[in-house]
Amino acid sequence: MAYSLKKITASMLAVISLTVGSQALAKNNPPPTIKADAPNRYVVKKGDTLWDISGKFLDKPWRWKEIWATNQQIKNPHLIYPNDVLILCVIRGQTLVGIDTGEGCAGVEKAMTAPAQAVQNLAGSIPAIPLASIEAWLDRTIIVSPDDYRTTPYVLASKTKNIITGAGNKIYTKGVPLIVGQRYGVYREGEPYIDPISKKVIGLEVTQVASGVVTDVASNGVSSIELQKSFGQEVREGDRVFVEVGNYLPPAFYPRPANATRGGRVIRVLNSISSTGRDGVVAINLGSRENVEAGDVLTVFQKGALVQDNFSTTKGEAVRLPSEEIGHVMVFKTFDNISYAYVLDAELPINEADYLANPQN
């Protein structure tokens, strides 16, 4: 099913570590193709993203790490900052991109074998994608198993007997007795996710509306919670209570080709009625069980149109045109069977039921 509440205290996002340079090339995998119009020199600007910069040099931006010349002794050697000057070099027969420190390609080659240096700071570095576009989904929204969710304690009433309440108020919950002194989150049920193939519910989206600490558990099992924070919405009767998930915003994302065990589908366009383009967010029916992780890039295909063939022997026969590649998405938050993904690029609007596949190197 979806993300189990039994795992709720486990970290849901890990920073993707990179092995860089020529060592990252897989056996028998030809080097990535440099674009014919790739710049020999590019000055990084504020507002650039790693994906945008990668696309200036490569037809397949997810292979960026394979052409990035780095000093491997530096932690976070892939970081790029505004005003860095990137130059295209041929070093030891391999085309690489490095930061010009004033010595041109000779300096890039020297840096690749330089001794250990100070750790670089993420602050101010160019992000892989604009985090502002996904923070709402990183912060308080999760996907859980519907069965697990409905077995968690629920808000029975508030001290003031109001139907809705917020930070500073006391609420009472019924169900499994909670632990005095423990911090809990209060969550509101959203829409279920239905798999387009099996037609089964594979997850339930829930959003945290408040958090508080348990102050008392009565003999009849009713728990008292003192609310300490609210997140833009009041608590309502019927909301569910379980251990607070917390904010798992990672310091950085780094796009890489997905290695999903099967193809997938877009199952919901978030914050939109029916379709989205670049910078949009979608939910997909691939998760950790399908070997999908934060940072994974997937190719989006749109199903070919159904056209009428008026020239064949079976005049009027309906023929399905081939599916067409229309864009790429990057997974940024995973659950068991579902993930949230950011739209990196899109030639056409991305819709529910569009197909997903591992990108081809």
CSV table of C-alpha atoms in Angstrom, one decimal:
chain,number,residue,atom,x,y,z
A,1,MET,CA,0.0,0.0,0.0
A,2,ALA,CA,1.1,3.6,0.5
A,3,TYR,CA,3.6,5.0,3.0
A,4,SER,CA,3.1,3.0,6.2
A,5,LEU,CA,2.5,5.0,9.4
A,6,LYS,CA,4.7,2.4,11.2
A,7,LYS,CA,7.6,4.0,9.3
A,8,ILE,CA,6.6,7.6,9.9
A,9,THR,CA,9.6,8.4,12.0
A,10,ALA,CA,12.1,7.2,9.3
A,11,SER,CA,13.6,9.8,7.1
A,12,MET,CA,11.7,10.1,3.8
A,13,LEU,CA,14.3,12.0,1.8
A,14,ALA,CA,18.1,11.4,1.5
A,15,VAL,CA,20.5,13.7,-0.2
A,16,ILE,CA,21.7,12.1,-3.4
A,17,SER,CA,25.4,11.5,-3.2
A,18,LEU,CA,27.3,11.8,-6.5
A,19,THR,CA,30.4,10.1,-7.8
A,20,VAL,CA,31.7,12.5,-10.4
A,21,GLY,CA,34.0,12.6,-13.4
A,22,SER,CA,35.0,9.8,-15.7
A,23,GLN,CA,34.8,7.2,-12.9
A,24,ALA,CA,31.0,7.6,-13.0
A,25,LEU,CA,30.8,6.2,-16.5
A,26,ALA,CA,29.2,2.8,-16.6
A,27,LYS,CA,31.0,-0.1,-18.4
A,28,ASN,CA,30.2,-0.3,-22.1
A,29,ASN,CA,28.2,3.0,-21.8
A,30,PRO,CA,29.4,5.5,-24.4
A,31,PRO,CA,30.2,9.0,-23.1
A,32,PRO,CA,27.3,11.6,-23.2
A,33,THR,CA,26.9,13.6,-26.3
A,34,ILE,CA,27.9,17.2,-26.1
A,35,LYS,CA,25.5,19.6,-27.9
A,36,ALA,CA,26.8,20.9,-31.2
A,37,ASP,CA,26.0,24.5,-29.9
A,38,ALA,CA,27.3,24.0,-26.4
A,39,PRO,CA,29.1,27.1,-25.2
A,40,ASN,CA,32.9,27.1,-24.7
A,41,ARG,CA,32.4,29.5,-21.8
A,42,TYR,CA,29.4,30.2,-19.7
A,43,VAL,CA,29.0,32.6,-16.7
A,44,VAL,CA,26.6,31.2,-14.1
A,45,LYS,CA,23.8,33.7,-13.2
A,46,LYS,CA,21.6,34.0,-10.1
A,47,GLY,CA,18.4,32.1,-10.9
A,48,ASP,CA,20.1,29.4,-13.0
A,49,THR,CA,19.5,25.8,-12.0
A,50,LEU,CA,21.7,22.8,-12.4
A,51,TRP,CA,19.2,21.3,-14.8
A,52,ASP,CA,19.2,24.4,-17.0
A,53,ILE,CA,23.0,24.6,-17.1
A,54,SER,CA,23.3,20.8,-17.8
A,55,GLY,CA,20.9,21.3,-20.8
A,56,LYS,CA,23.2,24.0,-22.3
A,57,PHE,CA,26.0,21.4,-22.6
A,58,LEU,CA,24.2,18.0,-23.0
A,59,ASP,CA,21.3,16.6,-25.0
A,60,LYS,CA,20.7,14.4,-21.9
A,61,PRO,CA,21.1,16.7,-18.9
A,62,TRP,CA,20.8,13.9,-16.4
A,63,ARG,CA,24.3,12.7,-17.4
A,64,TRP,CA,25.8,16.0,-16.2
A,65,LYS,CA,28.0,14.3,-13.5
A,66,GLU,CA,29.8,12.4,-16.2
A,67,ILE,CA,31.3,15.5,-17.8
A,68,TRP,CA,31.8,17.6,-14.6
A,69,ALA,CA,35.5,17.9,-13.8
A,70,THR,CA,36.0,18.1,-10.0
A,71,ASN,CA,38.5,17.7,-7.2
A,72,GLN,CA,37.2,14.6,-5.6
A,73,GLN,CA,38.8,15.5,-2.3
A,74,ILE,CA,36.3,18.3,-1.8
A,75,LYS,CA,33.0,17.5,-0.2
A,76,ASN,CA,30.1,18.6,-2.5
A,77,PRO,CA,32.5,19.0,-5.5
A,78,HIS,CA,29.6,19.4,-7.8
A,79,LEU,CA,28.5,22.8,-6.3
A,80,ILE,CA,28.3,25.8,-8.7
A,81,TYR,CA,27.8,29.4,-7.7
A,82,PRO,CA,26.7,32.6,-9.4
A,83,ASN,CA,29.5,34.2,-11.3
A,84,ASP,CA,31.4,31.0,-11.7
A,85,VAL,CA,32.8,30.7,-15.2
A,86,LEU,CA,32.3,27.3,-16.7
A,87,ILE,CA,34.5,26.2,-19.6
A,88,LEU,CA,34.5,23.3,-22.0
A,89,CYS,CA,37.8,21.4,-22.0
A,90,VAL,CA,39.3,18.3,-23.5
A,91,ILE,CA,41.3,16.6,-20.8
A,92,ARG,CA,43.1,13.3,-21.4
A,93,GLY,CA,40.9,12.7,-24.4
A,94,GLN,CA,37.6,13.3,-22.5
A,95,THR,CA,35.4,16.4,-23.0
A,96,LEU,CA,34.7,17.9,-19.6
A,97,VAL,CA,33.2,21.1,-18.1
A,98,GLY,CA,35.0,22.8,-15.2
A,99,ILE,CA,35.3,26.0,-13.4
A,100,ASP,CA,37.8,28.5,-14.8
A,101,THR,CA,40.0,29.8,-11.9
A,102,GLY,CA,42.1,32.0,-14.2
A,103,GLU,CA,44.3,29.3,-15.8
A,104,GLY,CA,41.8,27.9,-18.3
A,105,CYS,CA,41.7,24.2,-19.0
A,106,ALA,CA,45.2,23.7,-17.5
A,107,GLY,CA,43.7,25.0,-14.2
A,108,VAL,CA,40.7,22.6,-14.5
A,109,GLU,CA,43.0,19.6,-15.0
A,110,LYS,CA,45.2,20.7,-12.1
A,111,ALA,CA,42.2,21.0,-9.8
A,112,MET,CA,41.2,17.4,-10.6
A,113,THR,CA,44.3,16.0,-8.9
A,114,ALA,CA,44.7,18.7,-6.2
A,115,PRO,CA,45.1,17.7,-2.6
A,116,ALA,CA,42.2,17.9,-0.1
A,117,GLN,CA,40.6,21.3,0.3
A,118,ALA,CA,38.2,23.0,2.7
A,119,VAL,CA,34.6,21.7,2.6
A,120,GLN,CA,32.3,23.8,0.4
A,121,ASN,CA,29.2,25.4,1.8
A,122,LEU,CA,25.8,24.8,0.1
A,123,ALA,CA,24.7,28.4,0.9
A,124,GLY,CA,24.3,30.4,-2.3
A,125,SER,CA,25.0,27.5,-4.6
A,126,ILE,CA,23.0,26.9,-7.7
A,127,PRO,CA,20.1,24.5,-7.0
A,128,ALA,CA,19.2,21.6,-9.2
A,129,ILE,CA,15.6,22.8,-9.3
A,130,PRO,CA,13.9,25.9,-7.7
A,131,LEU,CA,13.0,24.6,-4.3
A,132,ALA,CA,10.3,27.3,-3.9
A,133,SER,CA,8.3,25.3,-6.5
A,134,ILE,CA,8.1,22.2,-4.3
A,135,GLU,CA,8.4,23.3,-0.7
A,136,ALA,CA,4.6,23.0,-0.1
A,137,TRP,CA,4.8,19.3,-0.9
A,138,LEU,CA,8.1,18.7,1.0
A,139,ASP,CA,6.9,20.3,4.2
A,140,ARG,CA,3.5,19.1,5.5
A,141,THR,CA,1.9,16.8,2.9
A,142,ILE,CA,2.5,13.0,3.0
A,143,ILE,CA,0.9,9.9,1.5
A,144,VAL,CA,-0.1,7.1,3.8
A,145,SER,CA,-1.9,3.8,3.8
A,146,PRO,CA,-5.7,4.5,4.0
A,147,ASP,CA,-6.1,1.4,6.3
A,148,ASP,CA,-3.4,2.7,8.7
A,149,TYR,CA,-4.8,6.2,8.7
A,150,ARG,CA,-8.2,5.1,9.8
A,151,THR,CA,-6.9,3.2,12.7
A,152,THR,CA,-5.1,6.2,14.2
A,153,PRO,CA,-6.7,8.3,17.0
A,154,TYR,CA,-9.1,11.0,16.0
A,155,VAL,CA,-10.0,14.4,17.4
A,156,LEU,CA,-13.1,14.0,19.5
A,157,ALA,CA,-13.6,17.5,20.8
A,158,SER,CA,-11.9,20.7,22.0
A,159,LYS,CA,-11.8,22.1,25.6
A,160,THR,CA,-13.9,25.1,24.4
A,161,LYS,CA,-16.3,22.8,22.6
A,162,ASN,CA,-15.7,24.6,19.4
A,163,ILE,CA,-15.9,22.6,16.2
A,164,ILE,CA,-12.6,24.2,15.1
A,165,THR,CA,-9.6,25.2,17.1
A,166,GLY,CA,-6.0,26.3,16.8
A,167,ALA,CA,-2.7,26.9,18.5
A,168,GLY,CA,-3.0,27.5,22.3
A,169,ASN,CA,-6.2,25.4,22.7
A,170,LYS,CA,-6.6,21.9,24.1
A,171,ILE,CA,-8.1,19.1,22.1
A,172,TYR,CA,-9.2,15.6,23.1
A,173,THR,CA,-8.6,12.4,21.1
A,174,LYS,CA,-10.1,9.0,21.1
A,175,GLY,CA,-8.6,5.8,20.0
A,176,VAL,CA,-5.3,4.2,21.0
A,177,PRO,CA,-4.1,6.1,24.1
A,178,LEU,CA,-1.2,8.5,23.3
A,179,ILE,CA,2.0,8.9,25.3
A,180,VAL,CA,2.1,11.7,27.8
A,181,GLY,CA,4.9,14.2,26.9
A,182,GLN,CA,5.1,13.0,23.3
A,183,ARG,CA,4.7,15.4,20.4
A,184,TYR,CA,2.1,14.5,17.8
A,185,GLY,CA,0.9,15.9,14.6
A,186,VAL,CA,-2.7,16.5,13.6
A,187,TYR,CA,-3.5,15.5,10.0
A,188,ARG,CA,-6.4,16.2,7.6
A,189,GLU,CA,-7.6,13.6,5.1
A,190,GLY,CA,-7.3,14.6,1.4
A,191,GLU,CA,-8.1,12.7,-1.8
A,192,PRO,CA,-7.2,9.1,-2.3
A,193,TYR,CA,-4.9,8.0,-5.1
A,194,ILE,CA,-6.2,5.4,-7.5
A,195,ASP,CA,-3.8,3.4,-9.7
A,196,PRO,CA,-4.8,3.8,-13.4
A,197,ILE,CA,-4.0,0.1,-14.1
A,198,SER,CA,-5.3,-1.8,-11.1
A,199,LYS,CA,-8.1,0.7,-10.3
A,200,LYS,CA,-7.2,0.2,-6.6
A,201,VAL,CA,-6.6,2.8,-4.0
A,202,ILE,CA,-2.8,2.9,-3.5
A,203,GLY,CA,-2.5,5.8,-1.1
A,204,LEU,CA,-4.2,8.6,0.8
A,205,GLU,CA,-2.9,12.2,0.8
A,206,VAL,CA,-3.0,13.8,4.2
A,207,THR,CA,-1.8,17.3,5.3
A,208,GLN,CA,-0.6,18.4,8.7
A,209,VAL,CA,-2.7,21.2,10.2
A,210,ALA,CA,-1.3,21.4,13.7
A,211,SER,CA,1.0,19.9,16.3
A,212,GLY,CA,1.0,19.6,20.0
A,213,VAL,CA,2.1,17.7,23.1
A,214,VAL,CA,0.0,15.1,25.1
A,215,THR,CA,-0.6,16.4,28.6
A,216,ASP,CA,-2.9,13.7,30.0
A,217,VAL,CA,-4.5,10.3,29.3
A,218,ALA,CA,-7.8,9.6,31.1
A,219,SER,CA,-8.8,6.1,32.4
A,220,ASN,CA,-11.2,5.8,29.5
A,221,GLY,CA,-8.4,6.2,27.0
A,222,VAL,CA,-9.2,9.8,26.0
A,223,SER,CA,-6.0,11.7,25.5
A,224,SER,CA,-5.5,15.5,26.0
A,225,ILE,CA,-3.3,17.5,23.6
A,226,GLU,CA,-2.1,21.0,24.1
A,227,LEU,CA,-1.8,22.5,20.6
A,228,GLN,CA,1.4,24.5,20.1
A,229,LYS,CA,1.5,25.2,16.4
A,230,SER,CA,-1.0,25.4,13.6
A,231,PHE,CA,-0.2,25.5,9.9
A,232,GLY,CA,-2.7,27.7,8.1
A,233,GLN,CA,-5.8,25.7,9.0
A,234,GLU,CA,-7.7,25.1,12.2
A,235,VAL,CA,-8.1,21.6,13.8
A,236,ARG,CA,-11.5,20.0,13.2
A,237,GLU,CA,-13.3,17.1,14.8
A,238,GLY,CA,-12.4,13.9,13.0
A,239,ASP,CA,-8.9,15.0,12.1
A,240,ARG,CA,-6.3,12.2,12.8
A,241,VAL,CA,-3.4,12.2,15.2
A,242,PHE,CA,-0.1,10.4,14.9
A,243,VAL,CA,3.6,11.0,15.5
A,244,GLU,CA,4.7,14.2,13.8
A,245,VAL,CA,6.4,13.6,10.5
A,246,GLY,CA,8.4,16.8,10.6
A,247,ASN,CA,10.0,18.8,7.7
A,248,TYR,CA,12.4,16.7,5.6
A,249,LEU,CA,13.6,19.4,3.3
A,250,PRO,CA,17.0,18.2,2.0
A,251,PRO,CA,19.9,20.6,1.5
A,252,ALA,CA,20.1,19.8,-2.2
A,253,PHE,CA,18.8,17.6,-5.1
A,254,TYR,CA,21.0,16.2,-7.9
A,255,PRO,CA,19.2,14.9,-11.0
A,256,ARG,CA,20.2,11.4,-12.1
A,257,PRO,CA,18.7,8.8,-14.4
A,258,ALA,CA,16.0,6.7,-12.7
A,259,ASN,CA,16.3,2.9,-12.5
A,260,ALA,CA,12.7,2.1,-11.8
A,261,THR,CA,11.8,-1.6,-12.0
A,262,ARG,CA,8.8,-0.8,-14.3
A,263,GLY,CA,7.2,1.9,-16.3
A,264,GLY,CA,4.7,4.3,-14.6
A,265,ARG,CA,2.0,6.8,-15.1
A,266,VAL,CA,1.2,10.4,-14.0
A,267,ILE,CA,-1.8,9.9,-11.6
A,268,ARG,CA,-2.4,13.5,-10.5
A,269,VAL,CA,-1.5,17.0,-11.5
A,270,LEU,CA,-1.1,18.9,-8.2
A,271,ASN,CA,-2.3,22.5,-7.9
A,272,SER,CA,-3.9,22.3,-11.3
A,273,ILE,CA,-7.2,21.2,-12.8
A,274,SER,CA,-5.9,18.9,-15.6
A,275,SER,CA,-2.4,19.6,-16.9
A,276,THR,CA,0.8,21.3,-16.2
A,277,GLY,CA,4.1,22.4,-17.8
A,278,ARG,CA,7.6,23.2,-16.6
A,279,ASP,CA,7.9,24.0,-12.9
A,280,GLY,CA,4.6,22.0,-12.2
A,281,VAL,CA,4.3,19.2,-9.7
A,282,VAL,CA,2.8,15.8,-10.4
A,283,ALA,CA,2.1,12.6,-8.4
A,284,ILE,CA,3.2,9.3,-10.1
A,285,ASN,CA,2.4,5.6,-9.4
A,286,LEU,CA,6.1,4.7,-8.8
A,287,GLY,CA,7.6,4.7,-5.3
A,288,SER,CA,10.4,3.2,-3.2
A,289,ARG,CA,9.0,-0.3,-3.9
A,290,GLU,CA,9.8,0.3,-7.6
A,291,ASN,CA,13.3,1.4,-6.7
A,292,VAL,CA,12.5,5.1,-7.2
A,293,GLU,CA,14.4,7.7,-5.1
A,294,ALA,CA,14.6,11.5,-4.7
A,295,GLY,CA,16.6,12.9,-7.5
A,296,ASP,CA,15.6,10.3,-10.1
A,297,VAL,CA,14.7,11.7,-13.5
A,298,LEU,CA,12.0,10.0,-15.7
A,299,THR,CA,11.0,10.6,-19.3
A,300,VAL,CA,7.4,11.5,-19.9
A,301,PHE,CA,5.6,10.1,-23.0
A,302,GLN,CA,2.2,11.1,-24.3
A,303,LYS,CA,0.0,8.4,-25.8
A,304,GLY,CA,-0.2,8.7,-29.6
A,305,ALA,CA,-3.5,10.0,-31.1
A,306,LEU,CA,-6.0,7.6,-32.6
A,307,VAL,CA,-6.5,8.5,-36.3
A,308,GLN,CA,-8.6,7.1,-39.1
A,309,ASP,CA,-6.9,5.4,-42.0
A,310,ASN,CA,-8.9,6.1,-45.1
A,311,PHE,CA,-6.4,4.6,-47.5
A,312,SER,CA,-5.9,1.0,-46.4
A,313,THR,CA,-7.8,-2.0,-47.6
A,314,THR,CA,-9.9,-1.7,-44.5
A,315,LYS,CA,-10.9,1.8,-45.1
A,316,GLY,CA,-11.7,3.8,-42.0
A,317,GLU,CA,-9.7,1.6,-39.7
A,318,ALA,CA,-8.6,3.3,-36.5
A,319,VAL,CA,-4.8,3.4,-36.1
A,320,ARG,CA,-2.9,4.4,-32.9
A,321,LEU,CA,0.1,6.7,-33.6
A,322,PRO,CA,3.3,6.1,-31.7
A,323,SER,CA,3.7,7.6,-28.2
A,324,GLU,CA,5.8,10.8,-28.2
A,325,GLU,CA,8.4,11.9,-25.7
A,326,ILE,CA,7.2,15.3,-24.3
A,327,GLY,CA,9.4,16.0,-21.2
A,328,HIS,CA,11.1,15.0,-18.0
A,329,VAL,CA,10.3,15.0,-14.3
A,330,MET,CA,12.5,14.6,-11.3
A,331,VAL,CA,11.2,12.8,-8.2
A,332,PHE,CA,11.7,14.8,-5.0
A,333,LYS,CA,9.6,12.9,-2.4
A,334,THR,CA,8.9,9.1,-2.3
A,335,PHE,CA,6.5,6.9,-0.5
A,336,ASP,CA,5.9,3.1,-0.9
A,337,ASN,CA,3.9,3.2,-4.2
A,338,ILE,CA,3.7,6.9,-5.0
A,339,SER,CA,6.1,9.8,-5.5
A,340,TYR,CA,5.9,13.5,-6.0
A,341,ALA,CA,7.9,14.7,-9.0
A,342,TYR,CA,8.8,18.2,-10.4
A,343,VAL,CA,8.5,18.9,-14.1
A,344,LEU,CA,11.9,19.8,-15.4
A,345,ASP,CA,10.8,20.4,-19.0
A,346,ALA,CA,7.8,19.9,-21.2
A,347,GLU,CA,7.2,20.3,-24.9
A,348,LEU,CA,3.5,19.8,-24.4
A,349,PRO,CA,1.2,20.0,-21.3
A,350,ILE,CA,1.6,17.0,-19.1
A,351,ASN,CA,-1.6,15.3,-18.2
A,352,GLU,CA,-2.9,12.6,-15.9
A,353,ALA,CA,-2.3,9.1,-17.5
A,354,ASP,CA,0.8,10.2,-19.4
A,355,TYR,CA,3.4,7.5,-19.4
A,356,LEU,CA,6.8,7.4,-17.6
A,357,ALA,CA,10.0,5.5,-18.3
A,358,ASN,CA,13.6,5.4,-17.3
A,359,PRO,CA,15.6,7.8,-19.5
A,360,GLN,CA,17.7,6.3,-22.2
A,361,ASN,CA,21.4,7.0,-22.1
